[in-house]
Short mmCIF file of C-alpha atoms and ligand atoms in Angstrom, two decimals:
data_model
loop_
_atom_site.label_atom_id
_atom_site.label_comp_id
_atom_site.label_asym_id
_atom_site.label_seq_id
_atom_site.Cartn_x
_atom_site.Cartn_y
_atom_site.Cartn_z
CA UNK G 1 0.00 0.00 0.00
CA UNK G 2 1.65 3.22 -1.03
CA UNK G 3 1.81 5.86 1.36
CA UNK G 4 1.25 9.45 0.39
CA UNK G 5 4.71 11.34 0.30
CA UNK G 6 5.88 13.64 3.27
CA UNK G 7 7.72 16.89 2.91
CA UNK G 8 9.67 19.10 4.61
CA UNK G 9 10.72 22.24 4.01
CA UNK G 10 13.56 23.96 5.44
CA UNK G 11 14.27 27.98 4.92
CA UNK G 12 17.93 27.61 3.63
CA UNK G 13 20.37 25.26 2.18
CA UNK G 14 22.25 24.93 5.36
CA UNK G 15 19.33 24.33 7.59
CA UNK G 16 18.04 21.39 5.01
CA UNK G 17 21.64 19.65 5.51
CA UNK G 18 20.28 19.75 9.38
CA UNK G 19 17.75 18.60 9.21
CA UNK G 20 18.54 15.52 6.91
CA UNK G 21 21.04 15.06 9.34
CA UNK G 22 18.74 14.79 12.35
CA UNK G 23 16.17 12.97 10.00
CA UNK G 24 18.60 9.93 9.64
CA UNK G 25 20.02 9.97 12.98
CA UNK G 26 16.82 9.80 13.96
CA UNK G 27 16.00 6.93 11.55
CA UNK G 28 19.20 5.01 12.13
CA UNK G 29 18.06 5.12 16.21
CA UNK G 30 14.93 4.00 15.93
CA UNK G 31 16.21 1.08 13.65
CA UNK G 32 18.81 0.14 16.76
CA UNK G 33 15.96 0.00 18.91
CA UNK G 34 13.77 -2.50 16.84
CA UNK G 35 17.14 -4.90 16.17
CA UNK G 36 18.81 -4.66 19.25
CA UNK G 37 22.07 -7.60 19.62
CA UNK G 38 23.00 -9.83 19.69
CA UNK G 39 20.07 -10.19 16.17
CA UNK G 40 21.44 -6.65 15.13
CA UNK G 41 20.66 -6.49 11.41
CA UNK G 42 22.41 -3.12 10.08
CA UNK G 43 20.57 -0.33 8.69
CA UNK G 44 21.02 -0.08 5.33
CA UNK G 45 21.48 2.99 3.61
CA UNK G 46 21.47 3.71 -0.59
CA UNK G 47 23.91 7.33 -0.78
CA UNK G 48 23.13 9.93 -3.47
CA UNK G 49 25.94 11.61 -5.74
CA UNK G 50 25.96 14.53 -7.05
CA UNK G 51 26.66 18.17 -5.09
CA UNK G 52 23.71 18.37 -2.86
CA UNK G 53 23.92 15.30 -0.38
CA UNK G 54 27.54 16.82 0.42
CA UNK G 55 26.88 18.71 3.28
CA UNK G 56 24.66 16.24 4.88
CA UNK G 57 27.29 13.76 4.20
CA UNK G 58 29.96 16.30 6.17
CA UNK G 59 27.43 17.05 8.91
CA UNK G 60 26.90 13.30 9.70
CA UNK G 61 31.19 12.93 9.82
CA UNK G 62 31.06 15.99 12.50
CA UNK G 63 28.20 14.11 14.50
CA UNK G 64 30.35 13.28 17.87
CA UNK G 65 31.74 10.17 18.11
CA UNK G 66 29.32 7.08 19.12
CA UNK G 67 25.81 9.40 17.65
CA UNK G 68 26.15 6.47 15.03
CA UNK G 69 27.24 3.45 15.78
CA UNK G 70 28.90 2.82 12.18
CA UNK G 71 29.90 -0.75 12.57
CA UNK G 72 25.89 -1.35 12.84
CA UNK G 73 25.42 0.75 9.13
CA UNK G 74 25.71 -0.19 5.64
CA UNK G 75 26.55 2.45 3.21
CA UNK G 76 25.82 1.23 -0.56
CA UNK G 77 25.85 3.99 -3.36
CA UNK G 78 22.89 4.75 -5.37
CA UNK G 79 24.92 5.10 -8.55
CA UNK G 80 28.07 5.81 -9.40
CA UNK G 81 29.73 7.40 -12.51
CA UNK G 82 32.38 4.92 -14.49
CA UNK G 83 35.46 6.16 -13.15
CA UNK G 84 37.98 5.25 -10.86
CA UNK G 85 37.10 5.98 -7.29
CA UNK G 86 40.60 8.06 -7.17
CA UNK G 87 38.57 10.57 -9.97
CA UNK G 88 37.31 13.85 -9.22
CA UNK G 89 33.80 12.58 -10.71
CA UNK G 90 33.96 9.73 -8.56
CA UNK G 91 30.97 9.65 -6.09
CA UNK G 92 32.43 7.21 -3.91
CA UNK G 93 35.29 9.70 -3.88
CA UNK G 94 32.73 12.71 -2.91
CA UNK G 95 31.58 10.23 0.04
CA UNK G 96 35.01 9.11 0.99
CA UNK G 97 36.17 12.89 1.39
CA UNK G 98 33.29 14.48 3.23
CA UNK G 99 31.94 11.61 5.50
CA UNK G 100 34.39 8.18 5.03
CA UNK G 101 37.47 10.07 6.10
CA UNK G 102 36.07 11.44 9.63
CA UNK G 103 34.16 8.07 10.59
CA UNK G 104 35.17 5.20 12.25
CA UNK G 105 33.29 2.69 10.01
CA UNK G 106 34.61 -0.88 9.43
CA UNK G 107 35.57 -1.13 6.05
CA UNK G 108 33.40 -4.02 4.89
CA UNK G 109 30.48 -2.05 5.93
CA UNK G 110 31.27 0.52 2.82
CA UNK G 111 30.06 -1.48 0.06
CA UNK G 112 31.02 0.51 -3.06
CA UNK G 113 30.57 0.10 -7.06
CA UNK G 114 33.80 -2.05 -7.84
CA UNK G 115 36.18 -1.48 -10.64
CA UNK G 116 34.16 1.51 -12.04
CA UNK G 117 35.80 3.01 -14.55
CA UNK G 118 36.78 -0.40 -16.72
CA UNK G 119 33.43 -2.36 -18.06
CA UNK G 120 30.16 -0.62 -17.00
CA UNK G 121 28.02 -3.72 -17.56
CA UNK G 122 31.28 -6.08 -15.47
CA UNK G 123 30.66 -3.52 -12.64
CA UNK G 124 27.15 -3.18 -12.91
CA UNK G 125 27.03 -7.64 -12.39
CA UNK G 126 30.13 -7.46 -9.68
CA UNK G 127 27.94 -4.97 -7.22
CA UNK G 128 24.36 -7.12 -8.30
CA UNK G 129 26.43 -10.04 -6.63
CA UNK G 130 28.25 -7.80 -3.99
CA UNK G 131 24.70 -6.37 -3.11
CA UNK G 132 23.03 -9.67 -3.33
CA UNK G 133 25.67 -11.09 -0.95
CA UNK G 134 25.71 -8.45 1.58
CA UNK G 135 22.09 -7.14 1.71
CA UNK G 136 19.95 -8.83 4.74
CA UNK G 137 17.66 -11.16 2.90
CA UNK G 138 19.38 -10.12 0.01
CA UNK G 139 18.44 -12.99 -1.59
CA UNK G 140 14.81 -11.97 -2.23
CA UNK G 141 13.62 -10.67 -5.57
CA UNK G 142 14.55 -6.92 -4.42
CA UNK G 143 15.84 -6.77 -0.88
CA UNK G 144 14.63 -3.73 1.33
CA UNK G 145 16.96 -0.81 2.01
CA UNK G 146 16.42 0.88 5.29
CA UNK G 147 17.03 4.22 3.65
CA UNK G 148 17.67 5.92 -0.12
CA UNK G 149 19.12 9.16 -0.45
CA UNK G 150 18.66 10.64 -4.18
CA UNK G 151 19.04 14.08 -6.14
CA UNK G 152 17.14 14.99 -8.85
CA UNK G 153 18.43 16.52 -12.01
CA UNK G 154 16.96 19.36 -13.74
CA UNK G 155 16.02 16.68 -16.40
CA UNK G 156 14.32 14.71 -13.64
CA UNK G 157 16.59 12.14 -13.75
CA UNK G 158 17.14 10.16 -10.20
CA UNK G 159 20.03 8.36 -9.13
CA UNK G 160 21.60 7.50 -13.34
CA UNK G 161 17.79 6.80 -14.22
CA UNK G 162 18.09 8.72 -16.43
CA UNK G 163 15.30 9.92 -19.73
CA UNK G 164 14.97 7.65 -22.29
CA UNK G 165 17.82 5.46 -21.54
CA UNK G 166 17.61 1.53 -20.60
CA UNK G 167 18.15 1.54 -17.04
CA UNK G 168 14.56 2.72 -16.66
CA UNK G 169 13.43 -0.54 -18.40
CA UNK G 170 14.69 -2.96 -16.29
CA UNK G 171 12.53 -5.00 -13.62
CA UNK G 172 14.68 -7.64 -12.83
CA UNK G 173 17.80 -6.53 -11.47
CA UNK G 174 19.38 -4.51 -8.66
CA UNK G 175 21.93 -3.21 -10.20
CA UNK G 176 22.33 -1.96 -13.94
CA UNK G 177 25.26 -0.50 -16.61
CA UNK G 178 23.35 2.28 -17.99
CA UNK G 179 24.53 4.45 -21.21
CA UNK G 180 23.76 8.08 -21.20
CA UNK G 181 24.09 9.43 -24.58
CA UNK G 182 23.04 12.82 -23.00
CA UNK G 183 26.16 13.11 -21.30
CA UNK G 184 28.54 10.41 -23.85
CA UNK G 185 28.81 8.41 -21.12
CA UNK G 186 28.42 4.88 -18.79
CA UNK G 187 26.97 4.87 -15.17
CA UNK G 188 26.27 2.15 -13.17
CA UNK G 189 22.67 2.65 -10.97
CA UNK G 190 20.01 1.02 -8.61
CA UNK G 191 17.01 0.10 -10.77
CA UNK G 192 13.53 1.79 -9.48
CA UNK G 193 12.05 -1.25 -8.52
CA UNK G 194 15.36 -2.20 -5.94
CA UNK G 195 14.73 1.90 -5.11
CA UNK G 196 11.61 1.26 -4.54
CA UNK G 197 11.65 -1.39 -2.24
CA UNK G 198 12.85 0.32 0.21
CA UNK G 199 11.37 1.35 3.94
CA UNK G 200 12.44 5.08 3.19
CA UNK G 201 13.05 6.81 0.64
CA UNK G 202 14.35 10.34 0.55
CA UNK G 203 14.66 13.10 -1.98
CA UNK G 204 17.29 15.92 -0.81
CA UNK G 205 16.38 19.03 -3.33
CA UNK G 206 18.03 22.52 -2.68
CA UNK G 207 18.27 25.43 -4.90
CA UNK G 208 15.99 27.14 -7.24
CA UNK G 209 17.25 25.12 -10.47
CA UNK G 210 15.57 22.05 -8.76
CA UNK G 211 11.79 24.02 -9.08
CA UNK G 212 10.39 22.82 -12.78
CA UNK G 213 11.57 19.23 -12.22
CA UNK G 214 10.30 19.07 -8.88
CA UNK G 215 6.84 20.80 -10.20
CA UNK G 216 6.88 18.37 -12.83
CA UNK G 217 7.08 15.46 -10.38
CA UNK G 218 4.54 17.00 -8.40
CA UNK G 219 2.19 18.18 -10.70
CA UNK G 220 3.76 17.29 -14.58
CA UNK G 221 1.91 14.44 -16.78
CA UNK G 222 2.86 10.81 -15.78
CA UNK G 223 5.21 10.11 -18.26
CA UNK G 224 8.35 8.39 -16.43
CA UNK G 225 10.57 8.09 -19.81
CA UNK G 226 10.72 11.60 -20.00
CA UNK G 227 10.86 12.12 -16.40
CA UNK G 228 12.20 9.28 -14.41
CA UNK G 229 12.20 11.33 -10.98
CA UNK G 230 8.14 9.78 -11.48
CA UNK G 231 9.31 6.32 -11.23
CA UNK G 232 10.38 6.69 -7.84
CA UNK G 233 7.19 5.37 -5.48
CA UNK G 234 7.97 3.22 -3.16
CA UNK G 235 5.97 -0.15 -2.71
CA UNK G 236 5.40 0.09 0.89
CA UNK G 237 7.96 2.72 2.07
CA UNK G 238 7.73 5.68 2.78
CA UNK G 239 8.98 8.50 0.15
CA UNK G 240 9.81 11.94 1.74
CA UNK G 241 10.84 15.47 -0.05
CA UNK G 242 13.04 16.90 1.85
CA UNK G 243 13.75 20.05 -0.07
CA UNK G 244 14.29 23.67 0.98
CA UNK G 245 12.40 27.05 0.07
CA UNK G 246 14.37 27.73 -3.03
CA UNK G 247 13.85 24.61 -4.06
CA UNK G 248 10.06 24.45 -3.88
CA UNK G 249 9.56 28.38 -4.89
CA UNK G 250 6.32 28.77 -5.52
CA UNK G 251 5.00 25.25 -6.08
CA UNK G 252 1.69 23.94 -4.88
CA UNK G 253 2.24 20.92 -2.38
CA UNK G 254 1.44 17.62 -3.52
CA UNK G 255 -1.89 16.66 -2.79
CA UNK G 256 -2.62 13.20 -0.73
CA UNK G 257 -3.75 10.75 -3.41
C1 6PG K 1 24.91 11.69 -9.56
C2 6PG K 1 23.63 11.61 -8.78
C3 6PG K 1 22.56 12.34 -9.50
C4 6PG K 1 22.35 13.61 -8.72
C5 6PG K 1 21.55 14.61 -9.49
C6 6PG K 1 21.47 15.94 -8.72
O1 6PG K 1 25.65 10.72 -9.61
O2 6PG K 1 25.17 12.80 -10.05
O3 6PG K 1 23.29 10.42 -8.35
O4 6PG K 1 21.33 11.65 -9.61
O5 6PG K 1 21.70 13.29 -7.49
O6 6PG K 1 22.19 14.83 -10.74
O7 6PG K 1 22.78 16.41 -8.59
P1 6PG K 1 23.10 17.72 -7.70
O8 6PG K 1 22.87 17.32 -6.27
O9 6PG K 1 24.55 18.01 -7.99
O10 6PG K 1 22.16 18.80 -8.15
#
């Protein structure tokens, strides 16, 4: 049964980035108090690229020490360009530098894309397996992630999902190799339907650019191969905007369905 979105709106950029800070803290606790040891199942989290999460992910890394119990988290990426994770596009690299490097999180609990950057579709089947390995129950057609972080381009395109390419095809698989001929290039993403199986899922929008595809989410035509922000409702989770004032401007809310 699909729940009817929630969103918050914060005033600035900065005060979003607290707030989806507190959010998740908040999310990651109450998940330690329904799996308590010695049964602990981490919390699973999906991490957006891109610019925007980078604050949040810098605010979380200046949380003080034991806020998060890391060895108790899972951090998977919710796509990742195909580069090295040395490369400045590298969104593993964007994680690594403004959360990874100020944690104390066992290593095996950072499950990123590997070998990006040699064969997209060898990558895309290495983290399918690492994923289907490492996931609790991950086993099951499309395992649940406690949490998904994703941006939205000003194309509407979510995690790589993005318009008229493959990825947005596919129904089967966690994990796909996805060419973008808008950008001449490979990226390796979650599909929607492993998106949206998840228990929460969370779009982080700030800035004025973000306004017509947001409105277009909100209020546009469904037509998800044009914008594939609109594939993005989750099964049973819960899907949350978390967006701030610029971002949202002057659009109506999103009416319950
Ligand atoms: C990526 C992201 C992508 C991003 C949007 C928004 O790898 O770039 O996964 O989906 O979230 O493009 O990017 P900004 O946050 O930079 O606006």
């Amino acid at each position: 049964m699909q729940q009817d979105p929630k969103v918050h709106i914060s005033a600035t950029t900065e005060s979003l980035a607290v707030f989806a800070r507190d959010w998740l803290v908040e999310l990651i606790c109450q998940h330690r108090s329904k799996h308590s040891p010695p049964h602990s199942t981490p919390f699973t989290i999906a991490l957006s690229g891109g610019s925007t999460p980078k604050r949040l992910y810098q605010l979380l890394g200046e949380l003080p020490v034991g806020t998060i119990d890391w060895s108790r988290v899972l951090l998977v990426w919710g796509d990742e360009r195909n580069v090295p994770q040395e490369h400045s596009d590298s969104n593993y690299r964007m994680v690594k530098e403004s959360l990874l490097d100020k944690i104390e999180i066992p290593e095996e609990n950072v499950i990123a894309v590997p070998n990006a950057g040699q064969s997209p579709e060898a990558a895309a089947d290495a983290y399918e397996s690492l994923l289907r390995g490492r996931l609790p129950n991950g086993q099951v057609r499309f395992p649940a992630l406690d949490c998904v972080l994703l941006g939205m381009g000003d194309d509407v395109h979510t995690a790589s999902l993005f318009p008229e390419t493959a990825a947005l095809k596919d129904q089967t698989r966690l994990v796909v190799a996805n060419h973008v001929p808008q950008l001449a290039c490979w990226r390796i993403t979650l599909t929607a339907p492993f998106l949206n199986a998840a228990r929460n899922v969370a779009f982080l929008l700030s800035g004025s650019s973000k306004q017509t595809a947001l409105a277009r989410v909100w209020h546009g035509p469904f037509e998800p191969d044009k914008y594939p922000a609109q594939l993005i409702r989750p099964v049973s989770g819960q899907l949350w905007y978390l967006i701030d004032q610029a971002a949202r401007g002057d659009i109506p809310l999103k009416q319950p369905a």
